[in-house]
Amino acid sequence: MRKFLIAGNWKMNKNSDEAQSLASEIAQTLGRQHEVDVVICPPFTSLESAARAIESSGVKLGAQNMHPERSGAFTGEISAEMLRHLFATYVLVGHSERRVQFAESDEFINRKVLAALNSRLKPILCIGETLEEREADKAFEVVGNQLKAGLANVPADLADLVIVAYEPVWAIGTGKTATPDQAQEIHQFIREELKNLFGDAQADRTRILYGGSMNPGNAEELLKQVDIDGGLIGGASLEARSFLQLVEIASGLSQ
Ligand code: PGA
C-alpha cells in the first residue's frame, strides 16, 4: 500500500516572511500526522524560514530546482548539498515551466536526478505532454520518453527515493484538469514503464503524483484512481485552507 504524498509547489510566490506564516499554519494544523506525506516547496529564498516553521512537525521541505554540480562557477545556481544544508529532503526536477521557459533538456534533467540521489534528496521528476502532443496522439510516447530519459542510470538501490509527477502541461495553472480516467490511463502506463526499469516490486512502491489544477473540488476523484498516489499542487497550495483540505481528502482515502 503506497502512502499518499501531497506536495505544494509554491513557484515564484511567498517571500521569507509570507513563507514562514503559511508554513507555520500548515505545520500547526497537521502537527505530526503521518497518514499522508506532506511536502512544501517554497522558493530558494524562503527555504530557511519555512524550514524553521515546520521544524517540529511532520511536514517536509522541498526545493523547486537545483543544479547537478556540487559547486563552482554557476552564477545564480544552487546545489543539492546547499539544499540539504537547509534541511530540504525533496526537490522538484524537470517541471514543465523549467523545460519550456528555461530550455531544460532531458539530459540535463537526468543529471539533476542523479545528483539529487547522490545527495540523498528525493527527486520528484515531473513529466507530461503538451496539448499539441496529446491532440497528435503522442501523450504516451512523450511521457514514456521523458520518464526513461529522466531516470537513465538511476542505480537500483536508490530507485526507492524517486517520485514521479505526471503533469499534463495543458492542465497546469489553466483550471483544466485531466479527467480521472485520462490521468489513470497515463499513471498506469508510467507504472508499467517503471516495472521495466526497476522491476515489479519497486514499481509497486514508487509514488506517482498527479499535477495540474488539482484542487479540493476535483482531488477526491483523482486520488481514488489506483495508480494516483498523491498530488503536486500549484495554485491551491498557496493558501493554507485549500492545501490542508487536500491533505484531509488524501487522509480520508487512506483509512
Ligand atoms: P497548478 O500547478 O496546480 O497551479 O496547476 C501544478 C504545478 O505546476 O506543479
PDB file of C-alpha atoms and ligand atoms in Angstrom:
ATOM      1  CA  MET A   1       0.000   0.000   0.000  1.00  0.00           C
ATOM      2  CA  ARG A   2       1.503   3.293  -1.096  1.00  0.00           C
ATOM      3  CA  LYS A   3       1.210   6.277   1.222  1.00  0.00           C
ATOM      4  CA  PHE A   4      -0.304   9.389  -0.367  1.00  0.00           C
ATOM      5  CA  LEU A   5       2.048  12.318  -0.859  1.00  0.00           C
ATOM      6  CA  ILE A   6       0.701  15.854  -1.155  1.00  0.00           C
ATOM      7  CA  ALA A   7       3.332  18.366  -2.303  1.00  0.00           C
ATOM      8  CA  GLY A   8       2.855  22.111  -2.660  1.00  0.00           C
ATOM      9  CA  ASN A   9       4.793  23.838  -5.416  1.00  0.00           C
ATOM     10  CA  TRP A  10       4.751  27.496  -4.438  1.00  0.00           C
ATOM     11  CA  LYS A  11       6.590  28.552  -7.622  1.00  0.00           C
ATOM     12  CA  MET A  12       7.786  32.185  -7.523  1.00  0.00           C
ATOM     13  CA  ASN A  13       5.461  33.168  -4.684  1.00  0.00           C
ATOM     14  CA  LYS A  14       5.905  33.966  -0.969  1.00  0.00           C
ATOM     15  CA  ASN A  15       8.810  35.976   0.401  1.00  0.00           C
ATOM     16  CA  SER A  16      10.512  34.630   3.503  1.00  0.00           C
ATOM     17  CA  ASP A  17       8.006  36.203   5.935  1.00  0.00           C
ATOM     18  CA  GLU A  18       4.993  35.052   3.955  1.00  0.00           C
ATOM     19  CA  ALA A  19       6.512  31.597   3.628  1.00  0.00           C
ATOM     20  CA  GLN A  20       7.049  31.404   7.350  1.00  0.00           C
ATOM     21  CA  SER A  21       3.436  32.214   8.131  1.00  0.00           C
ATOM     22  CA  LEU A  22       1.984  29.835   5.531  1.00  0.00           C
ATOM     23  CA  ALA A  23       4.345  27.039   6.580  1.00  0.00           C
ATOM     24  CA  SER A  24       3.535  27.637  10.270  1.00  0.00           C
ATOM     25  CA  GLU A  25      -0.178  27.437   9.651  1.00  0.00           C
ATOM     26  CA  ILE A  26       0.223  24.181   7.744  1.00  0.00           C
ATOM     27  CA  ALA A  27       2.578  22.695  10.321  1.00  0.00           C
ATOM     28  CA  GLN A  28       0.468  23.718  13.298  1.00  0.00           C
ATOM     29  CA  THR A  29      -2.684  22.241  11.821  1.00  0.00           C
ATOM     30  CA  LEU A  30      -1.076  18.993  10.716  1.00  0.00           C
ATOM     31  CA  GLY A  31       1.277  18.528  13.656  1.00  0.00           C
ATOM     32  CA  ARG A  32       2.896  15.142  13.422  1.00  0.00           C
ATOM     33  CA  GLN A  33       0.144  13.394  11.424  1.00  0.00           C
ATOM     34  CA  HIS A  34       1.654  10.548   9.488  1.00  0.00           C
ATOM     35  CA  GLU A  35      -1.191   9.219   7.359  1.00  0.00           C
ATOM     36  CA  VAL A  36      -0.133  11.375   4.434  1.00  0.00           C
ATOM     37  CA  ASP A  37       3.336  12.589   3.475  1.00  0.00           C
ATOM     38  CA  VAL A  38       3.196  16.366   3.150  1.00  0.00           C
ATOM     39  CA  VAL A  39       5.888  18.431   1.415  1.00  0.00           C
ATOM     40  CA  ILE A  40       6.091  22.164   0.762  1.00  0.00           C
ATOM     41  CA  CYS A  41       8.383  23.588  -1.922  1.00  0.00           C
ATOM     42  CA  PRO A  42       8.961  27.318  -1.344  1.00  0.00           C
ATOM     43  CA  PRO A  43      11.327  29.399  -3.489  1.00  0.00           C
ATOM     44  CA  PHE A  44      15.042  29.179  -2.552  1.00  0.00           C
ATOM     45  CA  THR A  45      14.979  32.456  -0.600  1.00  0.00           C
ATOM     46  CA  SER A  46      12.199  31.171   1.648  1.00  0.00           C
ATOM     47  CA  LEU A  47      13.585  27.696   2.382  1.00  0.00           C
ATOM     48  CA  GLU A  48      15.223  28.721   5.624  1.00  0.00           C
ATOM     49  CA  SER A  49      12.212  30.466   7.163  1.00  0.00           C
ATOM     50  CA  ALA A  50       9.921  27.647   6.033  1.00  0.00           C
ATOM     51  CA  ALA A  51      12.320  25.065   7.497  1.00  0.00           C
ATOM     52  CA  ARG A  52      12.164  26.813  10.847  1.00  0.00           C
ATOM     53  CA  ALA A  53       8.382  26.967  10.731  1.00  0.00           C
ATOM     54  CA  ILE A  54       7.922  23.223  10.136  1.00  0.00           C
ATOM     55  CA  GLU A  55      10.747  22.109  12.410  1.00  0.00           C
ATOM     56  CA  SER A  56       8.765  20.198  14.999  1.00  0.00           C
ATOM     57  CA  SER A  57       6.077  18.929  12.635  1.00  0.00           C
ATOM     58  CA  GLY A  58       5.908  16.037  10.188  1.00  0.00           C
ATOM     59  CA  VAL A  59       5.816  18.414   7.193  1.00  0.00           C
ATOM     60  CA  LYS A  60       8.830  18.062   4.922  1.00  0.00           C
ATOM     61  CA  LEU A  61      10.718  20.636   2.878  1.00  0.00           C
ATOM     62  CA  GLY A  62      11.426  20.505  -0.838  1.00  0.00           C
ATOM     63  CA  ALA A  63      13.117  22.823  -3.318  1.00  0.00           C
ATOM     64  CA  GLN A  64      11.809  23.655  -6.780  1.00  0.00           C
ATOM     65  CA  ASN A  65      15.041  23.153  -8.682  1.00  0.00           C
ATOM     66  CA  MET A  66      18.786  22.505  -8.280  1.00  0.00           C
ATOM     67  CA  HIS A  67      21.961  22.375 -10.329  1.00  0.00           C
ATOM     68  CA  PRO A  68      23.630  18.997 -10.912  1.00  0.00           C
ATOM     69  CA  GLU A  69      27.148  20.138  -9.989  1.00  0.00           C
ATOM     70  CA  ARG A  70      28.280  20.274  -6.364  1.00  0.00           C
ATOM     71  CA  SER A  71      29.826  23.755  -6.523  1.00  0.00           C
ATOM     72  CA  GLY A  72      31.671  26.082  -8.858  1.00  0.00           C
ATOM     73  CA  ALA A  73      31.159  28.817 -11.422  1.00  0.00           C
ATOM     74  CA  PHE A  74      27.412  28.515 -11.995  1.00  0.00           C
ATOM     75  CA  THR A  75      26.142  32.007 -11.274  1.00  0.00           C
ATOM     76  CA  GLY A  76      22.641  32.015  -9.836  1.00  0.00           C
ATOM     77  CA  GLU A  77      22.512  28.275  -9.220  1.00  0.00           C
ATOM     78  CA  ILE A  78      22.056  26.152  -6.096  1.00  0.00           C
ATOM     79  CA  SER A  79      23.454  22.668  -5.422  1.00  0.00           C
ATOM     80  CA  ALA A  80      21.903  19.613  -3.814  1.00  0.00           C
ATOM     81  CA  GLU A  81      24.267  19.939  -0.841  1.00  0.00           C
ATOM     82  CA  MET A  82      23.167  23.538  -0.269  1.00  0.00           C
ATOM     83  CA  LEU A  83      19.581  22.350  -0.191  1.00  0.00           C
ATOM     84  CA  ARG A  84      20.414  19.599   2.273  1.00  0.00           C
ATOM     85  CA  HIS A  85      22.130  22.144   4.463  1.00  0.00           C
ATOM     86  CA  LEU A  86      18.782  23.981   4.711  1.00  0.00           C
ATOM     87  CA  PHE A  87      17.013  20.738   5.631  1.00  0.00           C
ATOM     88  CA  ALA A  88      15.358  20.147   2.263  1.00  0.00           C
ATOM     89  CA  THR A  89      14.728  16.460   1.649  1.00  0.00           C
ATOM     90  CA  TYR A  90      12.843  16.662  -1.670  1.00  0.00           C
ATOM     91  CA  VAL A  91      13.471  18.525  -4.913  1.00  0.00           C
ATOM     92  CA  LEU A  92      11.297  19.099  -7.978  1.00  0.00           C
ATOM     93  CA  VAL A  93      13.157  18.220 -11.148  1.00  0.00           C
ATOM     94  CA  GLY A  94      12.075  18.828 -14.723  1.00  0.00           C
ATOM     95  CA  HIS A  95       8.959  20.874 -14.064  1.00  0.00           C
ATOM     96  CA  SER A  96       7.419  21.827 -17.404  1.00  0.00           C
ATOM     97  CA  GLU A  97       7.919  25.517 -16.654  1.00  0.00           C
ATOM     98  CA  ARG A  98      11.654  24.827 -16.480  1.00  0.00           C
ATOM     99  CA  ARG A  99      11.642  22.581 -19.526  1.00  0.00           C
ATOM    100  CA  VAL A 100       9.816  25.200 -21.590  1.00  0.00           C
ATOM    101  CA  GLN A 101      10.908  28.589 -20.219  1.00  0.00           C
ATOM    102  CA  PHE A 102      14.467  27.634 -19.291  1.00  0.00           C
ATOM    103  CA  ALA A 103      15.089  25.174 -22.108  1.00  0.00           C
ATOM    104  CA  GLU A 104      15.978  22.275 -19.811  1.00  0.00           C
ATOM    105  CA  SER A 105      16.732  19.111 -21.762  1.00  0.00           C
ATOM    106  CA  ASP A 106      16.021  15.534 -20.696  1.00  0.00           C
ATOM    107  CA  GLU A 107      19.763  15.004 -20.415  1.00  0.00           C
ATOM    108  CA  PHE A 108      20.225  17.958 -18.034  1.00  0.00           C
ATOM    109  CA  ILE A 109      17.198  16.845 -16.029  1.00  0.00           C
ATOM    110  CA  ASN A 110      18.688  13.358 -15.747  1.00  0.00           C
ATOM    111  CA  ARG A 111      21.934  14.824 -14.374  1.00  0.00           C
ATOM    112  CA  LYS A 112      19.899  16.614 -11.716  1.00  0.00           C
ATOM    113  CA  VAL A 113      18.037  13.420 -10.780  1.00  0.00           C
ATOM    114  CA  LEU A 114      21.337  11.567 -10.364  1.00  0.00           C
ATOM    115  CA  ALA A 115      22.923  14.409  -8.383  1.00  0.00           C
ATOM    116  CA  ALA A 116      19.873  14.677  -6.131  1.00  0.00           C
ATOM    117  CA  LEU A 117      20.020  10.932  -5.426  1.00  0.00           C
ATOM    118  CA  ASN A 118      23.721  11.137  -4.752  1.00  0.00           C
ATOM    119  CA  SER A 119      22.984  13.660  -2.002  1.00  0.00           C
ATOM    120  CA  ARG A 120      20.032  11.545  -0.828  1.00  0.00           C
ATOM    121  CA  LEU A 121      17.494  14.163  -1.834  1.00  0.00           C
ATOM    122  CA  LYS A 122      14.244  12.654  -3.121  1.00  0.00           C
ATOM    123  CA  PRO A 123      13.724  13.887  -6.674  1.00  0.00           C
ATOM    124  CA  ILE A 124      10.156  14.464  -7.822  1.00  0.00           C
ATOM    125  CA  LEU A 125      10.608  14.001 -11.561  1.00  0.00           C
ATOM    126  CA  CYS A 126       7.921  15.946 -13.453  1.00  0.00           C
ATOM    127  CA  ILE A 127       6.804  14.696 -16.847  1.00  0.00           C
ATOM    128  CA  GLY A 128       3.849  15.458 -19.089  1.00  0.00           C
ATOM    129  CA  GLU A 129       2.683  16.181 -22.603  1.00  0.00           C
ATOM    130  CA  THR A 130       1.534  19.456 -24.150  1.00  0.00           C
ATOM    131  CA  LEU A 131      -1.928  19.886 -25.629  1.00  0.00           C
ATOM    132  CA  GLU A 132      -0.464  19.688 -29.115  1.00  0.00           C
ATOM    133  CA  GLU A 133       1.212  16.397 -28.298  1.00  0.00           C
ATOM    134  CA  ARG A 134      -1.983  14.993 -26.782  1.00  0.00           C
ATOM    135  CA  GLU A 135      -4.016  16.004 -29.807  1.00  0.00           C
ATOM    136  CA  ALA A 136      -1.448  14.341 -32.057  1.00  0.00           C
ATOM    137  CA  ASP A 137      -1.900  11.127 -30.021  1.00  0.00           C
ATOM    138  CA  LYS A 138       1.615  11.353 -28.672  1.00  0.00           C
ATOM    139  CA  ALA A 139       0.924  11.574 -24.936  1.00  0.00           C
ATOM    140  CA  PHE A 140       2.181   8.069 -24.128  1.00  0.00           C
ATOM    141  CA  GLU A 141       5.253   8.431 -26.296  1.00  0.00           C
ATOM    142  CA  VAL A 142       6.238  11.798 -24.798  1.00  0.00           C
ATOM    143  CA  VAL A 143       5.626  10.725 -21.218  1.00  0.00           C
ATOM    144  CA  GLY A 144       7.456   7.418 -21.752  1.00  0.00           C
ATOM    145  CA  ASN A 145      10.459   9.138 -23.284  1.00  0.00           C
ATOM    146  CA  GLN A 146      10.681  11.786 -20.570  1.00  0.00           C
ATOM    147  CA  LEU A 147      10.431   9.094 -17.900  1.00  0.00           C
ATOM    148  CA  LYS A 148      13.129   6.861 -19.378  1.00  0.00           C
ATOM    149  CA  ALA A 149      15.471   9.750 -20.128  1.00  0.00           C
ATOM    150  CA  GLY A 150      14.936  11.343 -16.712  1.00  0.00           C
ATOM    151  CA  LEU A 151      15.621   8.096 -14.866  1.00  0.00           C
ATOM    152  CA  ALA A 152      18.502   6.842 -17.016  1.00  0.00           C
ATOM    153  CA  ASN A 153      21.283   5.251 -14.958  1.00  0.00           C
ATOM    154  CA  VAL A 154      19.448   5.505 -11.664  1.00  0.00           C
ATOM    155  CA  PRO A 155      21.001   2.764  -9.534  1.00  0.00           C
ATOM    156  CA  ALA A 156      18.536   0.128  -8.349  1.00  0.00           C
ATOM    157  CA  ASP A 157      19.427   0.700  -4.697  1.00  0.00           C
ATOM    158  CA  LEU A 158      18.429   4.383  -4.935  1.00  0.00           C
ATOM    159  CA  ALA A 159      15.276   3.903  -7.007  1.00  0.00           C
ATOM    160  CA  ASP A 160      13.218   3.857  -3.825  1.00  0.00           C
ATOM    161  CA  LEU A 161      13.892   7.591  -3.376  1.00  0.00           C
ATOM    162  CA  VAL A 162      12.383   8.500  -6.740  1.00  0.00           C
ATOM    163  CA  ILE A 163       8.918  10.050  -7.050  1.00  0.00           C
ATOM    164  CA  VAL A 164       7.278  10.738 -10.399  1.00  0.00           C
ATOM    165  CA  ALA A 165       4.755  13.511 -11.055  1.00  0.00           C
ATOM    166  CA  TYR A 166       2.570  13.332 -14.141  1.00  0.00           C
ATOM    167  CA  GLU A 167       1.631  16.881 -15.036  1.00  0.00           C
ATOM    168  CA  PRO A 168      -0.086  17.352 -18.377  1.00  0.00           C
ATOM    169  CA  VAL A 169       1.181  20.767 -19.466  1.00  0.00           C
ATOM    170  CA  TRP A 170      -2.282  21.782 -20.680  1.00  0.00           C
ATOM    171  CA  ALA A 171      -3.664  21.314 -17.161  1.00  0.00           C
ATOM    172  CA  ILE A 172      -1.080  23.379 -15.271  1.00  0.00           C
ATOM    173  CA  GLY A 173      -2.473  26.652 -13.963  1.00  0.00           C
ATOM    174  CA  THR A 174      -5.268  26.545 -16.536  1.00  0.00           C
ATOM    175  CA  GLY A 175      -8.133  25.294 -14.403  1.00  0.00           C
ATOM    176  CA  LYS A 176      -8.423  22.364 -16.839  1.00  0.00           C
ATOM    177  CA  THR A 177      -7.806  19.075 -15.080  1.00  0.00           C
ATOM    178  CA  ALA A 178      -7.263  15.743 -16.739  1.00  0.00           C
ATOM    179  CA  THR A 179     -10.321  13.588 -16.104  1.00  0.00           C
ATOM    180  CA  PRO A 180      -9.707  10.819 -13.581  1.00  0.00           C
ATOM    181  CA  ASP A 181      -9.769   8.309 -16.461  1.00  0.00           C
ATOM    182  CA  GLN A 182      -7.318  10.295 -18.580  1.00  0.00           C
ATOM    183  CA  ALA A 183      -4.948  10.619 -15.626  1.00  0.00           C
ATOM    184  CA  GLN A 184      -5.275   6.977 -14.521  1.00  0.00           C
ATOM    185  CA  GLU A 185      -4.528   5.729 -18.024  1.00  0.00           C
ATOM    186  CA  ILE A 186      -1.220   7.597 -18.090  1.00  0.00           C
ATOM    187  CA  HIS A 187      -0.355   6.725 -14.486  1.00  0.00           C
ATOM    188  CA  GLN A 188      -0.899   3.053 -15.220  1.00  0.00           C
ATOM    189  CA  PHE A 189       1.354   3.361 -18.257  1.00  0.00           C
ATOM    190  CA  ILE A 190       4.032   5.081 -16.133  1.00  0.00           C
ATOM    191  CA  ARG A 191       3.852   2.241 -13.620  1.00  0.00           C
ATOM    192  CA  GLU A 192       4.317  -0.321 -16.398  1.00  0.00           C
ATOM    193  CA  GLU A 193       7.360   1.588 -17.623  1.00  0.00           C
ATOM    194  CA  LEU A 194       8.722   1.722 -14.075  1.00  0.00           C
ATOM    195  CA  LYS A 195       8.374  -2.055 -13.928  1.00  0.00           C
ATOM    196  CA  ASN A 196      10.569  -2.337 -16.998  1.00  0.00           C
ATOM    197  CA  LEU A 197      13.133  -0.015 -15.417  1.00  0.00           C
ATOM    198  CA  PHE A 198      13.211  -1.181 -11.817  1.00  0.00           C
ATOM    199  CA  GLY A 199      11.212  -4.400 -11.574  1.00  0.00           C
ATOM    200  CA  ASP A 200       7.691  -5.063 -10.323  1.00  0.00           C
ATOM    201  CA  ALA A 201       8.260  -4.718  -6.593  1.00  0.00           C
ATOM    202  CA  GLN A 202       9.953  -1.334  -6.853  1.00  0.00           C
ATOM    203  CA  ALA A 203       7.399  -0.024  -9.366  1.00  0.00           C
ATOM    204  CA  ASP A 204       4.609  -1.030  -6.998  1.00  0.00           C
ATOM    205  CA  ARG A 205       6.213   1.053  -4.256  1.00  0.00           C
ATOM    206  CA  THR A 206       7.007   4.154  -6.326  1.00  0.00           C
ATOM    207  CA  ARG A 207       4.634   7.048  -5.877  1.00  0.00           C
ATOM    208  CA  ILE A 208       3.198   8.660  -8.992  1.00  0.00           C
ATOM    209  CA  LEU A 209       1.637  12.062  -8.265  1.00  0.00           C
ATOM    210  CA  TYR A 210      -0.840  13.893 -10.458  1.00  0.00           C
ATOM    211  CA  GLY A 211      -0.376  17.629 -11.009  1.00  0.00           C
ATOM    212  CA  GLY A 212      -2.356  20.177 -12.981  1.00  0.00           C
ATOM    213  CA  SER A 213      -5.132  22.262 -11.443  1.00  0.00           C
ATOM    214  CA  MET A 214      -5.757  19.786  -8.637  1.00  0.00           C
ATOM    215  CA  ASN A 215      -7.992  21.405  -6.038  1.00  0.00           C
ATOM    216  CA  PRO A 216     -10.332  20.397  -3.205  1.00  0.00           C
ATOM    217  CA  GLY A 217     -13.179  20.055  -5.705  1.00  0.00           C
ATOM    218  CA  ASN A 218     -11.565  17.502  -8.010  1.00  0.00           C
ATOM    219  CA  ALA A 219      -8.960  15.812  -5.802  1.00  0.00           C
ATOM    220  CA  GLU A 220     -11.059  13.010  -4.416  1.00  0.00           C
ATOM    221  CA  GLU A 221     -11.974  11.516  -7.784  1.00  0.00           C
ATOM    222  CA  LEU A 222      -8.356  11.758  -8.944  1.00  0.00           C
ATOM    223  CA  LEU A 223      -6.887  10.293  -5.767  1.00  0.00           C
ATOM    224  CA  LYS A 224      -9.335   7.389  -5.902  1.00  0.00           C
ATOM    225  CA  GLN A 225      -7.636   6.091  -9.052  1.00  0.00           C
ATOM    226  CA  VAL A 226      -5.480   3.059  -8.295  1.00  0.00           C
ATOM    227  CA  ASP A 227      -2.271   4.463  -9.743  1.00  0.00           C
ATOM    228  CA  ILE A 228      -2.597   8.040  -8.461  1.00  0.00           C
ATOM    229  CA  ASP A 229      -0.624   8.284  -5.238  1.00  0.00           C
ATOM    230  CA  GLY A 230      -0.884  11.964  -4.437  1.00  0.00           C
ATOM    231  CA  GLY A 231      -0.750  15.417  -5.917  1.00  0.00           C
ATOM    232  CA  LEU A 232       1.690  18.122  -6.912  1.00  0.00           C
ATOM    233  CA  ILE A 233      -0.266  21.248  -6.205  1.00  0.00           C
ATOM    234  CA  GLY A 234       0.464  24.733  -7.540  1.00  0.00           C
ATOM    235  CA  GLY A 235      -2.307  27.326  -7.171  1.00  0.00           C
ATOM    236  CA  ALA A 236      -4.207  25.504  -4.422  1.00  0.00           C
ATOM    237  CA  SER A 237      -1.050  25.199  -2.284  1.00  0.00           C
ATOM    238  CA  LEU A 238      -0.696  28.956  -1.833  1.00  0.00           C
ATOM    239  CA  GLU A 239      -3.393  29.138   0.815  1.00  0.00           C
ATOM    240  CA  ALA A 240      -3.356  27.019   3.932  1.00  0.00           C
ATOM    241  CA  ARG A 241      -7.081  26.298   3.734  1.00  0.00           C
ATOM    242  CA  SER A 242      -7.160  24.678   0.292  1.00  0.00           C
ATOM    243  CA  PHE A 243      -3.830  22.874   0.788  1.00  0.00           C
ATOM    244  CA  LEU A 244      -4.971  21.457   4.124  1.00  0.00           C
ATOM    245  CA  GLN A 245      -8.261  20.374   2.563  1.00  0.00           C
ATOM    246  CA  LEU A 246      -6.272  18.378   0.013  1.00  0.00           C
ATOM    247  CA  VAL A 247      -4.305  16.682   2.780  1.00  0.00           C
ATOM    248  CA  GLU A 248      -7.576  15.915   4.525  1.00  0.00           C
ATOM    249  CA  ILE A 249      -9.052  14.355   1.383  1.00  0.00           C
ATOM    250  CA  ALA A 250      -5.968  12.157   0.945  1.00  0.00           C
ATOM    251  CA  SER A 251      -6.089  11.260   4.599  1.00  0.00           C
ATOM    252  CA  GLY A 252      -9.759  10.272   4.313  1.00  0.00           C
ATOM    253  CA  LEU A 253      -8.950   7.955   1.413  1.00  0.00           C
ATOM    254  CA  SER A 254      -6.100   6.365   3.388  1.00  0.00           C
ATOM    255  CA  GLN A 255      -8.443   4.932   6.047  1.00  0.00           C
TER     256      GLN A 255
HETATM  257  P1  PGA B   1      -1.339  24.065 -10.681  1.00  0.00           P
HETATM  258  O1  PGA B   1       0.237  23.779 -10.794  1.00  0.00           O
HETATM  259  O2  PGA B   1      -1.861  23.218  -9.554  1.00  0.00           O
HETATM  260  O3  PGA B   1      -1.450  25.541 -10.386  1.00  0.00           O
HETATM  261  O4  PGA B   1      -1.956  23.696 -11.992  1.00  0.00           O
HETATM  262  C1  PGA B   1       0.753  22.497 -10.632  1.00  0.00           C
HETATM  263  C2  PGA B   1       2.247  22.510 -10.895  1.00  0.00           C
HETATM  264  O5  PGA B   1       2.691  23.259 -11.778  1.00  0.00           O
HETATM  265  O6  PGA B   1       3.007  21.790 -10.243  1.00  0.00           O
END
